[in-house]
CSV table of C-alpha atoms in Angstrom, one decimal:
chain,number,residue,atom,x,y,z
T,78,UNK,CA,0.0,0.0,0.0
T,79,UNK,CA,1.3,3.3,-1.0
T,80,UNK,CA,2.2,5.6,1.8
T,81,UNK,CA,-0.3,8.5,0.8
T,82,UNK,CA,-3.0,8.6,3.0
T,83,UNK,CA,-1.4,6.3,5.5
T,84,UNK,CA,-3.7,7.9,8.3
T,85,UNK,CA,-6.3,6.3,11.2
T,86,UNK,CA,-9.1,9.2,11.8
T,87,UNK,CA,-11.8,9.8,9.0
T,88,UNK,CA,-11.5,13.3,7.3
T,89,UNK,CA,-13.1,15.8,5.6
T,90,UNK,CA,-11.2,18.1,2.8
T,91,UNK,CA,-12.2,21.5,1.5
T,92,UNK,CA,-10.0,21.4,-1.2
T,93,UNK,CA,-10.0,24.5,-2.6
T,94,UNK,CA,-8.6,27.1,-5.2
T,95,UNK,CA,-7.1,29.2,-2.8
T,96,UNK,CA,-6.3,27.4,0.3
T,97,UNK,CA,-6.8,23.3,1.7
T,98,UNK,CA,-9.0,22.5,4.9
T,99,UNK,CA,-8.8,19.1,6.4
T,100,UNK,CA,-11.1,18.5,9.3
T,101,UNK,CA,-10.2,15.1,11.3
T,102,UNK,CA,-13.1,13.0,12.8
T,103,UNK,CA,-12.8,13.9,16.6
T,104,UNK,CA,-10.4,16.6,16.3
T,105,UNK,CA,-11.7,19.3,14.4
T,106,UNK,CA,-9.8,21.9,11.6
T,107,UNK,CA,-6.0,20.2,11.9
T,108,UNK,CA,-4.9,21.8,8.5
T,109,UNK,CA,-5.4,25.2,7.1
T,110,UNK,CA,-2.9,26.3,3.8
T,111,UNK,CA,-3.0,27.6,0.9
T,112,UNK,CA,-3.2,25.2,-2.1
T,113,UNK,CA,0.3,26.3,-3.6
T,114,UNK,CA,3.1,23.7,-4.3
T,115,UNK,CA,6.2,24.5,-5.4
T,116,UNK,CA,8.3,22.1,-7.9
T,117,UNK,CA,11.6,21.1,-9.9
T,118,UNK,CA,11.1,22.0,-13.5
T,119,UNK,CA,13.1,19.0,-14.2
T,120,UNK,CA,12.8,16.4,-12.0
T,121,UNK,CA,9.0,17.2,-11.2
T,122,UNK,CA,10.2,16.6,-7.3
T,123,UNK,CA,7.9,18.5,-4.9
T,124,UNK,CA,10.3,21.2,-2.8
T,125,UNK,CA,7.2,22.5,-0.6
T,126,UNK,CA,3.9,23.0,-0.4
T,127,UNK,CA,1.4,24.9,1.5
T,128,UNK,CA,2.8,28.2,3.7
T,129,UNK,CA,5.7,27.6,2.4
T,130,UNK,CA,5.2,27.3,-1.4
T,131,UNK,CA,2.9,30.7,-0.9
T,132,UNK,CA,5.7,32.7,0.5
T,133,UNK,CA,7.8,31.4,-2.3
T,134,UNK,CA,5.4,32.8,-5.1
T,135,UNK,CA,7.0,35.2,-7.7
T,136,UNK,CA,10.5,35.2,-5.8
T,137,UNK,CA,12.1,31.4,-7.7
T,138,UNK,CA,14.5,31.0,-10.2
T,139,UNK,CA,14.5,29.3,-13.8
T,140,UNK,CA,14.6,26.0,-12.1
T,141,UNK,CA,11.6,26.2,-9.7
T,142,UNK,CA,7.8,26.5,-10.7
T,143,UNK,CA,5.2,27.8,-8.1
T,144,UNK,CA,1.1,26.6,-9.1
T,145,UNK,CA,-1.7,26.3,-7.7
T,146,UNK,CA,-3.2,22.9,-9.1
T,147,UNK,CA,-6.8,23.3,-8.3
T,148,UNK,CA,-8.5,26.1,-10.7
T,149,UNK,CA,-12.1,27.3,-10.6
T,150,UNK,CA,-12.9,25.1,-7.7
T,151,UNK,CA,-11.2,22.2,-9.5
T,152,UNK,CA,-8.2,20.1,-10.5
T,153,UNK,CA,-6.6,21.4,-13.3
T,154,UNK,CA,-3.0,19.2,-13.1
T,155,UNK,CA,-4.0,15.9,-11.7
T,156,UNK,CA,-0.7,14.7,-10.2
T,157,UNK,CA,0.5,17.8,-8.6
T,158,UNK,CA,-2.5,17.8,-6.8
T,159,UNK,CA,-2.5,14.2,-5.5
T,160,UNK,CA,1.1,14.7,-4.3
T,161,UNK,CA,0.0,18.0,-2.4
T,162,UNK,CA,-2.9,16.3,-0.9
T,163,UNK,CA,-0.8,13.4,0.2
T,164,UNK,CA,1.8,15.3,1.9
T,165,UNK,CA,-0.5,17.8,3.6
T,166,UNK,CA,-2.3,14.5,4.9
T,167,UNK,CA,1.1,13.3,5.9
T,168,UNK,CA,1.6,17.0,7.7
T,169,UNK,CA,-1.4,15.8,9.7
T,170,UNK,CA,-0.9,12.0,10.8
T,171,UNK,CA,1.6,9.7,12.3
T,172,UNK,CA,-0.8,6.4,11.8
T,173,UNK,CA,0.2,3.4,9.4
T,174,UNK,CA,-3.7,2.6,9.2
T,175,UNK,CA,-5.8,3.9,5.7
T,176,UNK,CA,-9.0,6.2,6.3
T,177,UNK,CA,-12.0,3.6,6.1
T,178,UNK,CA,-13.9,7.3,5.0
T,179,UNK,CA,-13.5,11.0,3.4
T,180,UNK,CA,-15.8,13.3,2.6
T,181,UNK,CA,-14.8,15.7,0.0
T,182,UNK,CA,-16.8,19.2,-1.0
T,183,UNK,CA,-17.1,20.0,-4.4
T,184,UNK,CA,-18.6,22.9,-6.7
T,185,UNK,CA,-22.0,22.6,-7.5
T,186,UNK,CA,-21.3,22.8,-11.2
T,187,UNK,CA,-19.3,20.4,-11.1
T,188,UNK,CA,-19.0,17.9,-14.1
T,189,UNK,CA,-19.3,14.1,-13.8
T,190,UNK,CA,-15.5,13.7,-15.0
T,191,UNK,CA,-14.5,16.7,-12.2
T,192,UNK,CA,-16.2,14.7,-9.8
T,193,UNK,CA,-14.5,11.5,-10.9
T,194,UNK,CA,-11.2,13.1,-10.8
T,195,UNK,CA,-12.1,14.1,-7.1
T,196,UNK,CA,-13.1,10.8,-6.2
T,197,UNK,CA,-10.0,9.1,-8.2
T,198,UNK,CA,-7.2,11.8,-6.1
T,199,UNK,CA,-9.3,10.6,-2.1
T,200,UNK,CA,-8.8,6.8,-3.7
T,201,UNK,CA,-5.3,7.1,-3.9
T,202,UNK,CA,-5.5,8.3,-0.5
T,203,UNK,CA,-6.3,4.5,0.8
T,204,UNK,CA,-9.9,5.7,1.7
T,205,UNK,CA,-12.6,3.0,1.0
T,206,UNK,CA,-15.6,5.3,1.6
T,207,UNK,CA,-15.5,8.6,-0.7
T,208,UNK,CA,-18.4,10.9,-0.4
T,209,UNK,CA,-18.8,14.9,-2.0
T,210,UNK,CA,-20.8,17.1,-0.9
T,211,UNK,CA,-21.5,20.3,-2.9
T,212,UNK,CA,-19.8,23.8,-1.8
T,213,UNK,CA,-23.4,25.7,-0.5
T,214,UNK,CA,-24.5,22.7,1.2
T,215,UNK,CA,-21.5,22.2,3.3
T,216,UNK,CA,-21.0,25.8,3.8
T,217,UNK,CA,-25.3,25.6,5.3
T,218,UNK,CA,-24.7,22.9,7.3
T,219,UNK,CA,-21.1,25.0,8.9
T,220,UNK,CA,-23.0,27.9,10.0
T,221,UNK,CA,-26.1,25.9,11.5
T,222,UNK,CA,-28.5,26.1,9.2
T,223,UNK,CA,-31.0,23.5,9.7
T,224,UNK,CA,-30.9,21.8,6.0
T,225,UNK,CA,-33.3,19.6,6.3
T,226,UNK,CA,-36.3,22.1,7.0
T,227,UNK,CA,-39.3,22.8,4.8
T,228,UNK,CA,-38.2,26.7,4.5
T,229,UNK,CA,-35.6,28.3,1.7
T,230,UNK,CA,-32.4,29.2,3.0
T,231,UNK,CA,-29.6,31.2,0.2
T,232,UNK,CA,-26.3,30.6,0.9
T,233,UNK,CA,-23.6,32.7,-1.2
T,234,UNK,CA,-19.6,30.8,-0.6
T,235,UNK,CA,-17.2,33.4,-2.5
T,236,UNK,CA,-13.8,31.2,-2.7
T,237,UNK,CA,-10.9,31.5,-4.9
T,238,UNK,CA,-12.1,30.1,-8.1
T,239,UNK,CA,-15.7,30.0,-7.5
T,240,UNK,CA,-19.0,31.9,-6.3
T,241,UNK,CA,-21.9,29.2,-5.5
T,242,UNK,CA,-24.9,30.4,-4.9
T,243,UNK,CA,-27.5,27.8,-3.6
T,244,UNK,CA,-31.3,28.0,-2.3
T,245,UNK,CA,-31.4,25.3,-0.2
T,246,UNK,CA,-34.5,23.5,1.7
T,247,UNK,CA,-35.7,19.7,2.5
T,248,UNK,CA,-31.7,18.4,2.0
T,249,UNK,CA,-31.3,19.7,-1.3
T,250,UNK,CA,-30.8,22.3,-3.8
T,251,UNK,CA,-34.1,24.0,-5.2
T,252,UNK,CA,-32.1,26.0,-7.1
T,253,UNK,CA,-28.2,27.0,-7.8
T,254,UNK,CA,-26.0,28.8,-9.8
T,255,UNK,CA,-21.7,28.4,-10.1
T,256,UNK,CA,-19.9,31.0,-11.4
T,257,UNK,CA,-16.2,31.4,-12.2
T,258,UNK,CA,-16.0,34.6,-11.0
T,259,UNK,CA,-14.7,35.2,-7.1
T,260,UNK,CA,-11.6,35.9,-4.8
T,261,UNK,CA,-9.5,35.2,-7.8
T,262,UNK,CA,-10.7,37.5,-10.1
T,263,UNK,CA,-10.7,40.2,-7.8
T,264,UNK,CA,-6.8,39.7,-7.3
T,265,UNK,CA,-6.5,39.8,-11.2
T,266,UNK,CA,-8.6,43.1,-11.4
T,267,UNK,CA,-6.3,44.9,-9.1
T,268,UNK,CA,-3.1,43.4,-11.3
T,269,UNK,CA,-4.8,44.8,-14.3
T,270,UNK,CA,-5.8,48.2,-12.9
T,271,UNK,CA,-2.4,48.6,-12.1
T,272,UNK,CA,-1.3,47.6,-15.7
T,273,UNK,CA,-3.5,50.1,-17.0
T,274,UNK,CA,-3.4,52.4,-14.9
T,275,UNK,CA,0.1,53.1,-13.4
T,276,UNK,CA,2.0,50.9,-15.9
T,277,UNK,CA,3.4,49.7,-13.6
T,278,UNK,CA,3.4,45.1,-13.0
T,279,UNK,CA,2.7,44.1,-9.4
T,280,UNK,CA,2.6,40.4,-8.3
T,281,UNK,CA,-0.3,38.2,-7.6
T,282,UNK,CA,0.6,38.0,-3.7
T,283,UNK,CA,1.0,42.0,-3.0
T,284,UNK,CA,-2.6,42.4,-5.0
T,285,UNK,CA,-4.1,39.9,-2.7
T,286,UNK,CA,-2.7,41.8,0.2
T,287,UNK,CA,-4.0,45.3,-1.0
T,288,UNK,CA,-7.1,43.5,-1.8
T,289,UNK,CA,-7.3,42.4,1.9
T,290,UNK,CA,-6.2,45.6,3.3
T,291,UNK,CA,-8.4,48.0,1.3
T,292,UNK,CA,-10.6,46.5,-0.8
T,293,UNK,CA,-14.2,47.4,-0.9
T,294,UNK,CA,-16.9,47.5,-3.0
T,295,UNK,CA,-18.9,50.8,-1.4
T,296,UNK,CA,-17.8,53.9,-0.6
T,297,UNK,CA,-16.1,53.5,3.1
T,298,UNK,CA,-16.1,56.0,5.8
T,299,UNK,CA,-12.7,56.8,5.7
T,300,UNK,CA,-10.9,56.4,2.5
T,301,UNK,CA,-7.0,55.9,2.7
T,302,UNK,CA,-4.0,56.1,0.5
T,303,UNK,CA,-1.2,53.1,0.7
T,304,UNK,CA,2.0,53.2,-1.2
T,305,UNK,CA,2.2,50.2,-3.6
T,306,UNK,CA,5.9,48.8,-5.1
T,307,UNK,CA,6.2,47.2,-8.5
T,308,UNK,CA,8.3,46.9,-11.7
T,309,UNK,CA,7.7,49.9,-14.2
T,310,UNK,CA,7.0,48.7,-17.4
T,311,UNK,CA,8.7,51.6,-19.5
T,312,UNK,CA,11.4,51.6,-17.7
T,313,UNK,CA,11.6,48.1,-16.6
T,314,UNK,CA,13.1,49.1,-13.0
T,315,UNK,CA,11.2,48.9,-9.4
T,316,UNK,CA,8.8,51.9,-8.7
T,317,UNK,CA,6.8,53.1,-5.9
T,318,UNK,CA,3.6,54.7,-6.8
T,319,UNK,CA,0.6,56.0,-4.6
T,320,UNK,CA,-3.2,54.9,-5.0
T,321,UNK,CA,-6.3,55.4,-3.2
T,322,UNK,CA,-8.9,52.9,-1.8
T,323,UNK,CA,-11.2,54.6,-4.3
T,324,UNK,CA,-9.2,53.7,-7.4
T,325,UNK,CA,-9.2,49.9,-5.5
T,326,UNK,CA,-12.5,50.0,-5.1
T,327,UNK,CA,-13.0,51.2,-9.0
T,328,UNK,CA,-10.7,48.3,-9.9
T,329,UNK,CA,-12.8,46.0,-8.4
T,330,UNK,CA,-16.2,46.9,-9.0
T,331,UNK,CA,-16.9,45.3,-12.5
T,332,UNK,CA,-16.1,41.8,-10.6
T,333,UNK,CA,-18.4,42.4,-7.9
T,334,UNK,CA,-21.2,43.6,-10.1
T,335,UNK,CA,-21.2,40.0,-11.8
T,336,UNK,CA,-21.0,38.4,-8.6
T,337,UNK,CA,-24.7,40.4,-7.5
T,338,UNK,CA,-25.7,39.9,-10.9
T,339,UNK,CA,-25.3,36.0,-10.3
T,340,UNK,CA,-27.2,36.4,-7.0
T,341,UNK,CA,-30.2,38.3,-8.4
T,342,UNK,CA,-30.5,35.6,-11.2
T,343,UNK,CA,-30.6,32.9,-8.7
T,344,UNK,CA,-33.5,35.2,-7.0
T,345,UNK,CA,-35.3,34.9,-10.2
T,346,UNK,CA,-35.0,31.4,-10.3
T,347,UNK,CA,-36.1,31.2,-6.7
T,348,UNK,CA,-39.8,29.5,-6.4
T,349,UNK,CA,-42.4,32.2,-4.8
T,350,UNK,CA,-42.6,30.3,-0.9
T,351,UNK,CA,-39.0,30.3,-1.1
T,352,UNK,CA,-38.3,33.5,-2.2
T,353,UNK,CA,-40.7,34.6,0.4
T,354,UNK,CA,-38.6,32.5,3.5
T,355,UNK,CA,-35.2,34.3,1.8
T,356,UNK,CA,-36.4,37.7,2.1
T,357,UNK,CA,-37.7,36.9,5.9
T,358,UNK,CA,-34.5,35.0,6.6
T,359,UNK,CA,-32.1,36.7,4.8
T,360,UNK,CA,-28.8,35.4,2.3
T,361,UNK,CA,-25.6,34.4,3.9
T,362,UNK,CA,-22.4,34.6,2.8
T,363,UNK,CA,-19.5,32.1,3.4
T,364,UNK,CA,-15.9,32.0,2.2
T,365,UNK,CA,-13.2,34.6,1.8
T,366,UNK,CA,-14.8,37.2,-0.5
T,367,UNK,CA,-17.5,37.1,2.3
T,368,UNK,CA,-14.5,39.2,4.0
T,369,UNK,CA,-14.1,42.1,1.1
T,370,UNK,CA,-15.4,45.7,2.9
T,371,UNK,CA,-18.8,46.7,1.9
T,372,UNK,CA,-19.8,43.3,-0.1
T,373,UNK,CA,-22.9,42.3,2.0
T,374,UNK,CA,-24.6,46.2,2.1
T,375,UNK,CA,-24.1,46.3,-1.8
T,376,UNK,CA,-26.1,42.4,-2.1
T,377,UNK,CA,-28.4,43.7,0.2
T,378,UNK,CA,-29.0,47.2,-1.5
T,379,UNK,CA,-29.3,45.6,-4.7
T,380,UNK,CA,-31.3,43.0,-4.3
T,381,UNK,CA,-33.8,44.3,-1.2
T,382,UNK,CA,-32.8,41.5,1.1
T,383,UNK,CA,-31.0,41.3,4.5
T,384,UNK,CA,-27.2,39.8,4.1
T,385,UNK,CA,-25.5,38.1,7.1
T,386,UNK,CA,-21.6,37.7,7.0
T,387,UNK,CA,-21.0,34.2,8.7
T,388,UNK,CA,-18.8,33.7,11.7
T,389,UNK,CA,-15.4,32.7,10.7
T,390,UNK,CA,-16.6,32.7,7.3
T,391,UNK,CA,-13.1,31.2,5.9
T,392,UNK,CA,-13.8,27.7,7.5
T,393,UNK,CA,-17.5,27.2,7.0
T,394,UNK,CA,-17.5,25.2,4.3
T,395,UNK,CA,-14.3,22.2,6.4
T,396,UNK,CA,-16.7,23.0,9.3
T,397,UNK,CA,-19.8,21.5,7.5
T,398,UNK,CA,-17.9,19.0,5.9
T,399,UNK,CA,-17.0,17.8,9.1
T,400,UNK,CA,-20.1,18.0,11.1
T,401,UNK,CA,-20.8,15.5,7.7
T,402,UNK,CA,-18.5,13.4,8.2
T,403,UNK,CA,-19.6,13.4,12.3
T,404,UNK,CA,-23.0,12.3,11.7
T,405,UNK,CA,-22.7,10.8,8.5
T,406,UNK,CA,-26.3,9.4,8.6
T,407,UNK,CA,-28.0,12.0,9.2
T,408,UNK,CA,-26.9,13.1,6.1
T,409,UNK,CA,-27.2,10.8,3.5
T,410,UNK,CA,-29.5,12.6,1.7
T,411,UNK,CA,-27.6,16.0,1.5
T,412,UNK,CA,-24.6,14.1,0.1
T,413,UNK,CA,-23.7,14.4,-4.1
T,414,UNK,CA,-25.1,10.8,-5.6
T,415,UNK,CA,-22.6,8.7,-8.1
């Protein structure tokens, strides 16, 4: 037997775009890193994954390759990912002993071959038992919502790759919508606005981290200025130029208009009772672009209907995977069928 997935406890994964979750039956969250693994060009030899792959991004030479293997919500290079997933599950576990179970969440739009690659990677991982579980559905289940009940409940998870937007009532899906459009694109726009705007090239990790510091999507009460450094592209040397949360938030806005766009097509999709239970109860949002400054009052101003940020948005989605893999019984019926 092959040493990946050499591990005792069940699990639950959120393997996602932007960062892995594993959940271990009895334990809780045990793993929380980005899904970024760095490699030999040559040799195809793994040098580091996770934290430290991340840190690694844009600084490697000719010899070195940084990815992330998982794109819109799934895998794009098959190997890279199953040797990323089997070392972070060797990160986690001393045991000899294969997982008899794993419960993996998924997209919603996923395709039948997606889910089959899914299924194929927790395989190789010695588990016996693979279940998936959509993205929405796990992300419900993480905050508390009761799944099972006869009333609508719209759940908005904004990841890396991916925005799912799901109705949910009676253990299922009464209606859904996947988008490619979410944390990731919002990254990109800021790269691009500074392209077009400054000429001026910044990497992938300092527009995630202006995006985190400053990025909103309405007008904030106090509206900053941070200095930003980069490579000129006239001049080809490093430059330090100034911008405004304003000219962020500018940057940003024509991704976040799709995002409400996606939302208010799901509304219009949404049954009458159901729409009615939404508007009384509210959409939530889960996953890191729950986090970006103003998102939630321009869903709500758009579409008439209260938003709730979760808690701890970030880890909703393991959180529900786990309480899954708990009390696998009881959910049976919210789980993805072959």
């Amino acid at each position: 037997m092959p040493f990946f997935g050499m591990f005792a406890n069940d699990i639950a994964i959120d393997l996602g775009t932007a960062n892995t979750l594993i959940y271990m039956k009895g334990k809780g969250i045990v793993l929380n890193e980005p899904s970024v693994v760095t490699y030999d060009v040559n040799t195809k030899k793994i040098v580091a994954i996770g934290d430290e792959a991340k840190r690694m991004l844009g600084r490697v030479h000719k010899e070195l390759n940084v990815i992330r293997p998982m794109k819109d919500g799934v895998i794009a290079d098959f190997e890279i990912a199953e040797n990323m997933l089997r070392m972070f599950i060797k990160k986690i576990s001393n045991s000899w002993m294969p997982a008899r179970r794993i419960v993996i969440c998924v997209p919603s739009g996923i395709t039948e071959v997606e889910k089959r690659a899914v299924r194929e990677t927790a395989e190789q991982a010695g588990a016996k038992e693979v279940h998936l579980i959509s993205e929405p559905m796990a992300a419900a289940i993480g905050i508390g919502l009761d799944v099972h009940a006869s009333y609508g409940n719209m759940i908005v998870d904004i990841g890396g790759g991916t925005t799912e937007i799901a109705v949910i009532t009676l253990s299922g899906n009464a209606n859904d919508e996947s988008i490619k459009t979410a944390g990731d694109e919002l990254t990109e726009a800021i790269v691009r606005f500074f392209r077009s705007n400054h000429n001026i090239l910044i990497g992938e990790r300092t527009a995630e981290e202006i995006k985190c510091q400053v990025g909103s999507v309405m007008p904030m009460s106090e509206e900053v200025i941070i200095e930003v450094k980069g490579r000129d592209l006239v001049a080809g040397v490093p430059k330090i130029t100034e911008v405004s949360s304003q000219e962020i938030r500018e940057a940003l806005n024509p991704v976040a208009s799709l995002m409400v766009d996606a939302i208010k097509l799901a509304l219009e999709k949404t049954a009458p009772e159901l729409s009615s239970d939404i508007l009384e109860r509210g959409i939530f949002l889960t996953g890191g672009g729950a986090l970006i400054k103003g998102l939630d009052e321009r869903i709500s101003t758009e579409t008439g209907v209260p938003v709730h940020v979760a808690e701890d948005p970030l880890t909703a989605v393991v959180r529900g995977t786990g309480k899954v893999l708990e009390n696998i019984d009881n959910y049976r019926k919210v789980m993805l069928r072959r």
